[in-house]
Structure formats: C-alpha cells, structure tokens
mmCIF file of C-alpha atoms and ligand atoms in Angstrom:
data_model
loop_
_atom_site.group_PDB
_atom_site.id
_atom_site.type_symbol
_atom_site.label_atom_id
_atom_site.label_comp_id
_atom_site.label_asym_id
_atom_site.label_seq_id
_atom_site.Cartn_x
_atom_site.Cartn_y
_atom_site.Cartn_z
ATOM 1 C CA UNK A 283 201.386 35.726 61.874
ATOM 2 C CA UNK A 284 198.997 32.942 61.330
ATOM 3 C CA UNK A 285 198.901 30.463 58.271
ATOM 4 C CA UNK A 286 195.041 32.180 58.088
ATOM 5 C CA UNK A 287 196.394 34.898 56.278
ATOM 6 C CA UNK A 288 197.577 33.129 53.571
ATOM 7 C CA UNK A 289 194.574 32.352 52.239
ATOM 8 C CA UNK A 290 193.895 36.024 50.616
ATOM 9 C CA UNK A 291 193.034 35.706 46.981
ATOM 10 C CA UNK A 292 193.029 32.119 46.801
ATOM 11 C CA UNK A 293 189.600 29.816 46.177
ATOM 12 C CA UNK A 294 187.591 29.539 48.725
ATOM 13 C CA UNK A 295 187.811 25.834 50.132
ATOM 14 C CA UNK A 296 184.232 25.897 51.583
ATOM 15 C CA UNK A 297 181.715 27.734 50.173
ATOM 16 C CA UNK A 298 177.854 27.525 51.964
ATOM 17 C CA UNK A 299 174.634 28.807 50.647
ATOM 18 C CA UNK A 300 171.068 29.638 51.667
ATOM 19 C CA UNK A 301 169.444 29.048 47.985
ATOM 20 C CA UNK A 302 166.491 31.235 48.267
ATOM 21 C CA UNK A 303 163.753 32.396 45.728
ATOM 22 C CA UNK A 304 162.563 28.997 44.224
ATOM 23 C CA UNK A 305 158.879 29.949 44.951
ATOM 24 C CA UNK A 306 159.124 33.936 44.131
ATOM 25 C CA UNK A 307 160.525 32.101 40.399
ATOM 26 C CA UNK A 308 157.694 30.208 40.031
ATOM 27 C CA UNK A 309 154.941 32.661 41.162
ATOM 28 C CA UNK A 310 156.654 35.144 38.495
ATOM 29 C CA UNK A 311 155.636 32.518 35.649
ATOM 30 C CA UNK A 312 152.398 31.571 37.045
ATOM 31 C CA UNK A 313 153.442 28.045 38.338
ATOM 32 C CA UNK A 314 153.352 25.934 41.372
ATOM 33 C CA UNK A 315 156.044 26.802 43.944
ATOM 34 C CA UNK A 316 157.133 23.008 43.647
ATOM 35 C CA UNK A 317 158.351 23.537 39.842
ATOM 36 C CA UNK A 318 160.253 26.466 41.908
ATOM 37 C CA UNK A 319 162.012 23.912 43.413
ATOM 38 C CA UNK A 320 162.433 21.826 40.991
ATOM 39 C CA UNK A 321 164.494 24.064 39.531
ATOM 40 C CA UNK A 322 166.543 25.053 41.975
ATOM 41 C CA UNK A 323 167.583 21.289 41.660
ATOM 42 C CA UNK A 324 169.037 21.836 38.891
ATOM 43 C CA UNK A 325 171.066 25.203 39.508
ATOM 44 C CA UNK A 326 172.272 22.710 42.633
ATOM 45 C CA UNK A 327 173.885 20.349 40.580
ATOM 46 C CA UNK A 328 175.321 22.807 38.810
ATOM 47 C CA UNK A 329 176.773 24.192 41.742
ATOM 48 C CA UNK A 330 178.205 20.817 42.751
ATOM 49 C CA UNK A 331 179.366 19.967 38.869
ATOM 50 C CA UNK A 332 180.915 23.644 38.904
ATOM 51 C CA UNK A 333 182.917 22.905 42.490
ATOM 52 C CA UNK A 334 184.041 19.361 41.795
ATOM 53 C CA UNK A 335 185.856 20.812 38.523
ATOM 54 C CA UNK A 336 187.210 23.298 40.248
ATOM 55 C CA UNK A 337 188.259 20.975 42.659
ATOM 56 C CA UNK A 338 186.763 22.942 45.761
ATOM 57 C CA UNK A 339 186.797 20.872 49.175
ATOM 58 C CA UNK A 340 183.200 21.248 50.348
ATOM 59 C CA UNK A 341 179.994 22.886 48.842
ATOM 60 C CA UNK A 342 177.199 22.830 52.150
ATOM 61 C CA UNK A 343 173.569 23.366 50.560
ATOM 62 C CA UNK A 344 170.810 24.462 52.895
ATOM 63 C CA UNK A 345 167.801 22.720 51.570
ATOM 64 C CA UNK A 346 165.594 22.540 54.123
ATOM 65 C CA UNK A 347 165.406 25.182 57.823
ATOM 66 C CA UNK A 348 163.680 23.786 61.186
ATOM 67 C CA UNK A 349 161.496 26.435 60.793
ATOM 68 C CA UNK A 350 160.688 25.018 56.979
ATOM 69 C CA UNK A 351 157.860 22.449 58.908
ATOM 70 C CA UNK A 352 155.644 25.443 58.814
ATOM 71 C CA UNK A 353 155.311 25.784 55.305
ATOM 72 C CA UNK A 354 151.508 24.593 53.586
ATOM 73 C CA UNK A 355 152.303 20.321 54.263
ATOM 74 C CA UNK A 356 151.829 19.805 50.554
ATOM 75 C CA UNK A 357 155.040 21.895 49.896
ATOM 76 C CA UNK A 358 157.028 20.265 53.107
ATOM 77 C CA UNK A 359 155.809 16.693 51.352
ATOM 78 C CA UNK A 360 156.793 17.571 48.164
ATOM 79 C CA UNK A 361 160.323 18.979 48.969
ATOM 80 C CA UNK A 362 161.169 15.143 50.723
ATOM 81 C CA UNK A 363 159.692 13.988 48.020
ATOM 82 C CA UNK A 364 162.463 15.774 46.050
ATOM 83 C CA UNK A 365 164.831 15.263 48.254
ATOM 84 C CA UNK A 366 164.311 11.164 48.201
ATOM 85 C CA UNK A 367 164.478 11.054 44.106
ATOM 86 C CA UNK A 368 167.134 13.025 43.979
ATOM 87 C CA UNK A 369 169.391 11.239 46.195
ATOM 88 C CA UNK A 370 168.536 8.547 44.623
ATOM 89 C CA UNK A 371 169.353 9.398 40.783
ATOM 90 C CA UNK A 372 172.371 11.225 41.441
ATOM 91 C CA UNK A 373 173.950 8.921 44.072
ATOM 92 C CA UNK A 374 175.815 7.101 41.495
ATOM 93 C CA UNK A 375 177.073 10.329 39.380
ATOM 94 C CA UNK A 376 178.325 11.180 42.828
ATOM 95 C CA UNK A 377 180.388 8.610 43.612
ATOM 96 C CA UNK A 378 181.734 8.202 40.635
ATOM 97 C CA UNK A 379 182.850 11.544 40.493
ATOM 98 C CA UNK A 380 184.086 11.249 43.911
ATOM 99 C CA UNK A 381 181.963 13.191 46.104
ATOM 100 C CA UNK A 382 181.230 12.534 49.419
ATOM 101 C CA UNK A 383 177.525 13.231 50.565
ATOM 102 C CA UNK A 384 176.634 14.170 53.957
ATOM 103 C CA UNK A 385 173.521 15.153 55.144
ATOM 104 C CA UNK A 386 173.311 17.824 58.310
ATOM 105 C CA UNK A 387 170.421 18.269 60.858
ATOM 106 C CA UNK A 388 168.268 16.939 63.027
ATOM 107 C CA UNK A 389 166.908 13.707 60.658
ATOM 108 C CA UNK A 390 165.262 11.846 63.114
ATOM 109 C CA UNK A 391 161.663 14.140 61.919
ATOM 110 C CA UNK A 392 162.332 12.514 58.300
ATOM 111 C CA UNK A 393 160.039 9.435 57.228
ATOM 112 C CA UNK A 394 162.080 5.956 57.545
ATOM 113 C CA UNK A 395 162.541 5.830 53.591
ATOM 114 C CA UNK A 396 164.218 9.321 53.541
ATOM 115 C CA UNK A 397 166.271 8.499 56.503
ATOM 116 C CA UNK A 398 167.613 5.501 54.880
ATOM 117 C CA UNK A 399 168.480 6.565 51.890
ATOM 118 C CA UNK A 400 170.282 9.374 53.701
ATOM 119 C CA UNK A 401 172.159 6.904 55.352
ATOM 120 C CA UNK A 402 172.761 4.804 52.689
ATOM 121 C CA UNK A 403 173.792 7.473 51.476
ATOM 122 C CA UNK A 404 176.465 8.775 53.470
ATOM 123 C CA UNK A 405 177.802 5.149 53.880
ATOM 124 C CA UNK A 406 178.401 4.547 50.234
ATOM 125 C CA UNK A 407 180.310 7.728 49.416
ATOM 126 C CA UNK A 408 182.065 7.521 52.785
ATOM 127 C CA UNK A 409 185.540 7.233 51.850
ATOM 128 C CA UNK A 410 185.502 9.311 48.636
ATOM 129 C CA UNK A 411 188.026 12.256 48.259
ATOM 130 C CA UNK A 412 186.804 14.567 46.005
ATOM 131 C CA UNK A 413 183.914 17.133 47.037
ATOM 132 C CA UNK A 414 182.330 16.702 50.381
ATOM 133 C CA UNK A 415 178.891 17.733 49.243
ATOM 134 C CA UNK A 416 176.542 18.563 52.653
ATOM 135 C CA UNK A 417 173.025 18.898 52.530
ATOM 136 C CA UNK A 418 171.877 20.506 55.514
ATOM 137 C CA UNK A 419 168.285 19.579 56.039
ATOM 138 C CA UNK A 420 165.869 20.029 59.129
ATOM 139 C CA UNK A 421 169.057 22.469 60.193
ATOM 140 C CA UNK A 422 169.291 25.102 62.343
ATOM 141 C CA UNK A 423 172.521 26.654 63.661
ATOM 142 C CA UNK A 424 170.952 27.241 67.260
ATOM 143 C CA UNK A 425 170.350 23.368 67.159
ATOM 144 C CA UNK A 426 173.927 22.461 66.013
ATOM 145 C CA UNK A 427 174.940 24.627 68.866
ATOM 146 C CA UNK A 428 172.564 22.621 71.434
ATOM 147 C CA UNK A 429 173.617 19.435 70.069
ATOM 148 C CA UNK A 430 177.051 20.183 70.341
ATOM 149 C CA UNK A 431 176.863 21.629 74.532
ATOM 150 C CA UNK A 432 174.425 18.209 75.326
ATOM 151 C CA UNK A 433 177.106 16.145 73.718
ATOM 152 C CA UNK A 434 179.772 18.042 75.606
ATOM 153 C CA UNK A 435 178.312 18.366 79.010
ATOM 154 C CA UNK A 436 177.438 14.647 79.329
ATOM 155 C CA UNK A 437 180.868 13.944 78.642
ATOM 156 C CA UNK A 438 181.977 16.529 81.797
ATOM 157 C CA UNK A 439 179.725 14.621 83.424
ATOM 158 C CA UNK A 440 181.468 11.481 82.869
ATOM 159 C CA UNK A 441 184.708 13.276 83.269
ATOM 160 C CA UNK A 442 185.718 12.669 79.801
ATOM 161 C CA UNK A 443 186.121 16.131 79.215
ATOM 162 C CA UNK A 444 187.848 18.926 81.285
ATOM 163 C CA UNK A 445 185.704 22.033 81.062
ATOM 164 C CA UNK A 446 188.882 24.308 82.020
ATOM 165 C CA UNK A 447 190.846 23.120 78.942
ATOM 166 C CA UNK A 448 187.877 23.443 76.352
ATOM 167 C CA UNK A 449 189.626 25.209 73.816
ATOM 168 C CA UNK A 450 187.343 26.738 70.644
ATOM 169 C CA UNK A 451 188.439 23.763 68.247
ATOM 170 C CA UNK A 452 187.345 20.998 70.662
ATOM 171 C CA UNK A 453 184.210 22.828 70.303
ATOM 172 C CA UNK A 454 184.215 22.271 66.350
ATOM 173 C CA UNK A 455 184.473 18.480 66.869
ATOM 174 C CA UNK A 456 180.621 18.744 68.261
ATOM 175 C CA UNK A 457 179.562 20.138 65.494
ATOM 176 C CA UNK A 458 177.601 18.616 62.780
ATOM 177 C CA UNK A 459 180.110 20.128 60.873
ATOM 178 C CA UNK A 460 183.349 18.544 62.279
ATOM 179 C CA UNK A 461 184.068 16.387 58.866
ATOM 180 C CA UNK A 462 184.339 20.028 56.835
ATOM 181 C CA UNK A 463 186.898 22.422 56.230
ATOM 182 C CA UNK A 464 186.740 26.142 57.901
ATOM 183 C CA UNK A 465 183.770 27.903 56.031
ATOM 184 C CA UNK A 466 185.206 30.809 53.588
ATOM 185 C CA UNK A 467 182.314 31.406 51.837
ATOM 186 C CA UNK A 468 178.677 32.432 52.639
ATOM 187 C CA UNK A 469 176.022 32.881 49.409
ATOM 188 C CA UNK A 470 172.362 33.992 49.941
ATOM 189 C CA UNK A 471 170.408 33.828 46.536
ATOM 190 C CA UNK A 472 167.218 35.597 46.370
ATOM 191 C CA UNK A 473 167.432 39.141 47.716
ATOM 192 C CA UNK A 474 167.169 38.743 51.553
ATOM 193 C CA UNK A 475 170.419 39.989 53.730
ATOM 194 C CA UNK A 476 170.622 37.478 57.017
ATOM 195 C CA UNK A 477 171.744 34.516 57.925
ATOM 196 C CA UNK A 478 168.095 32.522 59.122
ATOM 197 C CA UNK A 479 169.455 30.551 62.001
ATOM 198 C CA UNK A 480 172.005 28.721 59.200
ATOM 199 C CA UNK A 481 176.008 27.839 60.336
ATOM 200 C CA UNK A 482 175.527 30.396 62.994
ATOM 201 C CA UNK A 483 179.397 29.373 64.884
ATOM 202 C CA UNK A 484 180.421 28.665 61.295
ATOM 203 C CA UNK A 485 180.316 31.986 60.006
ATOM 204 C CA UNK A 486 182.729 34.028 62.189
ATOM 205 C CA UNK A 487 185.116 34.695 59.750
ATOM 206 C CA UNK A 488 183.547 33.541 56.419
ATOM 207 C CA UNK A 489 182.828 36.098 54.017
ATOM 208 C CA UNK A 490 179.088 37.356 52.989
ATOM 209 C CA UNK A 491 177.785 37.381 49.752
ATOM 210 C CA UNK A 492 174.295 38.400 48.786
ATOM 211 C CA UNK A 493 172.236 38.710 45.795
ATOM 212 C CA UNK A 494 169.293 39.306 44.268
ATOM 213 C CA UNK A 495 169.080 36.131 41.627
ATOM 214 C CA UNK A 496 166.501 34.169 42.352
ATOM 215 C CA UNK A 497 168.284 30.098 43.257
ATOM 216 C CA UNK A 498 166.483 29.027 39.859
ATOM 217 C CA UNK A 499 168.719 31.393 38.021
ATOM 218 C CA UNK A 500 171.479 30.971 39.676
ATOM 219 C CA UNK A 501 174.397 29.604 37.724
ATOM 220 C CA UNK A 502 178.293 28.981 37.413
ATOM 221 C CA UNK A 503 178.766 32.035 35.798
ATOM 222 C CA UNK A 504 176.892 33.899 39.119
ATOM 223 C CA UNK A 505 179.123 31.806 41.218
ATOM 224 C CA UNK A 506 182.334 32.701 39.485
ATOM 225 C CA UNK A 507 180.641 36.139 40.063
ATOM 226 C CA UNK A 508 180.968 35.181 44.034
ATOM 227 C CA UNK A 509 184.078 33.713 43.841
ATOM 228 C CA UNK A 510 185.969 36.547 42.328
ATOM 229 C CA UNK A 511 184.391 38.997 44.758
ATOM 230 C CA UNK A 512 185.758 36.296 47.848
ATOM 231 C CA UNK A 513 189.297 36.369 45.804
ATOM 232 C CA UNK A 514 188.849 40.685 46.039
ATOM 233 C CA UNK A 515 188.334 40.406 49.823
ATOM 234 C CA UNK A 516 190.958 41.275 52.060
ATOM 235 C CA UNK A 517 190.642 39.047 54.988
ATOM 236 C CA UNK A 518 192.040 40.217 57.799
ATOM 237 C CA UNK A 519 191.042 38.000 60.583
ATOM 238 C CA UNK A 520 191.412 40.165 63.338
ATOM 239 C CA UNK A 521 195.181 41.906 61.533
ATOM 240 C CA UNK A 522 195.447 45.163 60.645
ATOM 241 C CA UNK A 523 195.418 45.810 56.737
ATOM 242 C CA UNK A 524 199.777 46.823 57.186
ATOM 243 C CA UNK A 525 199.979 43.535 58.559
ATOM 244 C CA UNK A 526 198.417 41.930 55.392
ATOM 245 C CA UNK A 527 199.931 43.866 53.288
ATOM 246 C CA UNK A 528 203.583 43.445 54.786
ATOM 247 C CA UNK A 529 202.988 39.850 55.511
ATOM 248 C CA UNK A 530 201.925 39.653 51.678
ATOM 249 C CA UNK A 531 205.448 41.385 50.340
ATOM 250 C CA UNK A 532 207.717 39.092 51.960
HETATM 251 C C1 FPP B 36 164.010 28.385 49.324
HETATM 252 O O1 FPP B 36 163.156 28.962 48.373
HETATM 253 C C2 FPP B 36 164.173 26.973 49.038
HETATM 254 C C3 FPP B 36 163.807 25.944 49.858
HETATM 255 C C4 FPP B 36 163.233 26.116 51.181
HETATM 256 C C5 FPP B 36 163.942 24.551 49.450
HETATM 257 C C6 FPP B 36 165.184 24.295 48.665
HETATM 258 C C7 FPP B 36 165.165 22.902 48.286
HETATM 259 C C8 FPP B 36 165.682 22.449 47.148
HETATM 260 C C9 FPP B 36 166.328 23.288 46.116
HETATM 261 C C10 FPP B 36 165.567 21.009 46.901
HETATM 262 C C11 FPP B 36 166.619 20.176 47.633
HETATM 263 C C12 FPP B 36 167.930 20.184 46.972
HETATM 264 C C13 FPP B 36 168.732 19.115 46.899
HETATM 265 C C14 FPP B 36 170.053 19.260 46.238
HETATM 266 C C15 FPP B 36 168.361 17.808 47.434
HETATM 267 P P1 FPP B 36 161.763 29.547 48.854
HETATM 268 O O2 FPP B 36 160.726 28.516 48.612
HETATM 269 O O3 FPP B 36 161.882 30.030 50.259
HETATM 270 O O4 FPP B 36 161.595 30.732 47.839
HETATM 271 P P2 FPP B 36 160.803 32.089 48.090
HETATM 272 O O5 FPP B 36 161.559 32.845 49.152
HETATM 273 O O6 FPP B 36 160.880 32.748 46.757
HETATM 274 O O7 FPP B 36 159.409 31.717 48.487
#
C-alpha cells in the first residue's frame, strides 16, 4: 500500500484557498469594495502567522484570477496597489520568520514596479525553510496547464524529452507549482462551491472545504475549523475504506 495513506488524520502539509467575499463584506457595511480587501489582508496574514506556528509546509493564496482584469480598472489598480505595499511591509517579517514567498501566474501583465518587487521578492526569501507562502496572482489553472505542455513539447522537439516515458510526476515539474508539496487542502471562503479555473491538476486528490464566511471574517479559529474537518476525512486515494482501515491497525 502506498506511503499516501499514511497521511489520514495528520495536518495537512499544503493547504490552498480561493479567499472570496471581500467586496460582499464591504457592501454589507456600506463601504468601498477596496476596504473589502483591505481586510482580507489582514485575515491573510493571519492565515500565514497561524501556518508558520503550526509549522505547515506551504499556504498558496489566490489573490488575483486571469479573469480578475475584468473587474471596474479602479478595483484591478487598487488590488496591485495592495499587492505592491504589502509585499513590501511584510517582506522583512517574512524572512525573518522564515518564509519563503513565491508568487504564481502569468506576471508578465504586472507594471515593472510590481514585477520587481515580486522578484525581489522571491530572491530574498529564496533559501528560507520555514513556510513556502505562494501568492498566485494573474493565475489560472488552464494556463498552468498550457504553460506546462509549451514547455514540454519544445523540449520533445529538441529531443530532450521522450514523450513515451512521460510519467504524471514529470508532468508536476512544469508546473508553476513544482517547488510545493502535494496539495491536501482546498478552502473557498465566501459561499460559492467551485473551483474558478484555480490548481485545476492540483486538486485531484486534495480535499474540499467550503464555507460561507466571508475572507474578511475569516480567522484561525475558522481554519482550525478546516483543519479538523481535513484530520476527520478518510482519504482513500483510490483504496477501499477495509484497506484503510486494516492498513491503519497494523
Ligand atoms: C475576492 O473577493 C478577492 C479578490 C479577488 C482579491 C483578493 C486580494 C487580496 C485579499 C489582496 C492580496 C493579498 C495579499 C496577501 C497580497 P471578491 O472581491 O470577489 O468578493 P465578492 O465575491 O464578495 O465580491
């Protein structure tokens, strides 16, 4: 039986999650949608203060979808906006604390300032080897996907890669998320019940978790809330539940 199975009722070791709702909070209180996000700044860092305690491996944020561009450009400016101060006042923290930043997507639509200080960035907290914290920005999992089969077939082409031996983890290593551990844990915030185009290969055997908070008000106490229902999950990854079980007795 696979090493896979061992990982029933243990942490999760990657958790992702779609943090949806910032606007619906504001609109409830009469605000701009941009103190929405605000917000939902802060419930991220306490997602990322919560997982480096807890010493989880990697925490991947979606901040901002390819299909995000069609939002009123006032919002789109102000979320780089946020994005750009935010990476810059909590780069130091970071390190410090050990975390590794990287930032997923197709970044080449980002002005030169917020592309730099992505960069920068990533370079600085390169070698830390505490949380790897991934912002996946200008992200879509249909674009990972095309990335990853351009990247691939040029190298057939070359023939530095042998199509008949592709095996399923070669594939991984085209991914923008090669650097991270196997997803275990998928959180949607806000009420909504799919997966919008996020780590569509990623997912295959995470587990789904949605609810209703709105990101603003989401917590460490609501992810505990997650967390415990992951640890109450039986994953079976393709076993029957005697196998578990049997495998789990021993
Ligand atoms: C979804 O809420 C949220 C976004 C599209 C943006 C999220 C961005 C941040 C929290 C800022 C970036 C974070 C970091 C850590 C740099 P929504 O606006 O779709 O909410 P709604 O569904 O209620 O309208």
């Amino acid at each position: 039986m696979s090493n896979d199975v061992e990982l029933i009722n243990s942490n999760p070791q990657h958790i992702a999650i779609i943090m949806d709702g910032n606007g619906r909070w504001a609109q409830k209180r009469h605000l701009p949608r941009i103190i929405g996000h605000n917000e939902g700044v802060k419930s991220a860092h306490k997602m990322i203060q919560y997982c480096t305690e807890k010493k989880i491996l990697a925490l991947t944020l979606f901040a901002f979808s390819s299909e995000n561009w069609r939002r009123p450009k006032e919002e789109v400016s102000m979320i780089m906006s946020l994005f750009i101060s935010t990476l810059e006042k909590e780069l130091e923290k970071w390190h410090q604390q050990g975390i590794r930043f990287l930032c997923i997507g197709d970044k080449t639509a980002f002005s030169e300032k917020l592309q730099q200080v992505i960069a920068h960035s990533e370079k600085k907290t390169q070698y830390n080897q505490g949380l790897t914290l991934t912002i996946a920005a200008n992200y879509g999992g249909r674009w990972d996907m095309k990335q990853a089969f351009q990247a691939m077939s040029k190298q057939i082409l070359t023939g530095e890669l042998n199509p008949d031996s592709l095996t399923e983890t070669d594939i991984d290593k085209y991914l923008t998320t090669a650097k991270l551990p196997t997803l275990d844990l998928f959180i949607r915030t806000g009420g909504e019940q799919r997966v919008s185009n996020f780590l569509l290969w990623q997912l295959a055997y995470a587990e789904l978790y949605f609810t209703s908070v709105l990101w603003p008000d989401f917590n460490q106490a609501k992810l505990e809330e997650a967390i415990i229902c992951f640890r109450g999950r039986q994953r079976r990854f393709g076993h029957t539940e005697a196998q578990i079980l049997n495998n789990q007795s021993q």
